[in-house]
C-alpha positions as a printed NumPy array, in Angstrom:
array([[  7.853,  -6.511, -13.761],
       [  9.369,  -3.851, -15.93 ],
       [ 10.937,  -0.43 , -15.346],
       [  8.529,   1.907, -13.738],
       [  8.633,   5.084, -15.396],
       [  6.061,   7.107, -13.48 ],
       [  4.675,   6.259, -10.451],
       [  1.905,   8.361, -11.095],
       [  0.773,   6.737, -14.207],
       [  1.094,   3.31 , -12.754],
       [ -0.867,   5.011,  -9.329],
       [ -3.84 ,   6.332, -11.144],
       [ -4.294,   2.626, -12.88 ],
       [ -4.971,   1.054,  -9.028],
       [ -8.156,  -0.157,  -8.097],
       [ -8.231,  -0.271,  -4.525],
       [-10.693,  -2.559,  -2.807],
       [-12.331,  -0.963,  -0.345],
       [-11.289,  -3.486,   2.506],
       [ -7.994,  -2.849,   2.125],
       [ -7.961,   0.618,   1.987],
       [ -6.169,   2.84 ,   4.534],
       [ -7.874,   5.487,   6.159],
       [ -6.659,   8.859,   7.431],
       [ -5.886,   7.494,  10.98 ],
       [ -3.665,   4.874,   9.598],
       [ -1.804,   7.478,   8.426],
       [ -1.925,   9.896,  10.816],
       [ -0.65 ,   7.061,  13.342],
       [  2.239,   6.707,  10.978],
       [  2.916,  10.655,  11.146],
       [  2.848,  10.281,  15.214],
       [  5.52 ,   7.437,  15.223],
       [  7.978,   8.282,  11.961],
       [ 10.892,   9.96 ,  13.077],
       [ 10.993,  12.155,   9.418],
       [  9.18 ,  12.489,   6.318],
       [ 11.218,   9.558,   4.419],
       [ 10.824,   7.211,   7.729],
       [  7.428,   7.752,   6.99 ],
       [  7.188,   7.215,   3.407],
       [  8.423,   3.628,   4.007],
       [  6.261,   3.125,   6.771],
       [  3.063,   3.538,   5.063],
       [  4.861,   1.796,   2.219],
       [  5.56 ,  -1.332,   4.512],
       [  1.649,  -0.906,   5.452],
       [  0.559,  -0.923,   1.478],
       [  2.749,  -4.239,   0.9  ],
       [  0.944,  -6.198,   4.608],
       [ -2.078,  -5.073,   2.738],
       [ -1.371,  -6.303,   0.078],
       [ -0.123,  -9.607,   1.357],
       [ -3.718,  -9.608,   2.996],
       [ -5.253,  -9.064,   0.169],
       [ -3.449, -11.608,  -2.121],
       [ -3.792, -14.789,   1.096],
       [ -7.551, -14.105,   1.115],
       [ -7.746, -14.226,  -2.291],
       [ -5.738, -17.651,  -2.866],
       [ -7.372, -18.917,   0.217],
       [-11.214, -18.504,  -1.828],
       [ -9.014, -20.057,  -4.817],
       [ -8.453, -16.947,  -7.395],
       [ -5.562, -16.112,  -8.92 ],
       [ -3.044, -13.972,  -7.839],
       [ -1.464, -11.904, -10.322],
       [  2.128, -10.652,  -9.989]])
């Protein structure tokens, strides 16, 4: 993968599906237990990538692609 130049331009491109979307609890969970905005950050980071990883074994398990 190349050199992200704006997150926001590479943000707005996502298609979420909606079984792996987070809701407003997951987050606010994430606010309760962060100990600062940045600790937070990561943390719902880290919860976008076990998503992810979710997303991409249930999709090699029905035998798509996963693209990378």
């Amino acid at each position: 993968m190349g050199k992200v130049r704006s997150v926001y331009k590479v943000i707005k491109k996502v298609k979420v599906n909606k079984q792996y979307c987070a809701c407003v609890s997951h987050f606010s969970e994430i606010r309760e237990h962060a100990g600062g905005y940045f600790e937070a950050f990561y943390d719902s980071f880290k919860f976008g990538y076990l998503q992810g990883m979710k997303a991409a074994k249930a999709e090699m398990k029905k035998g798509g692609a996963v693209n990378g």
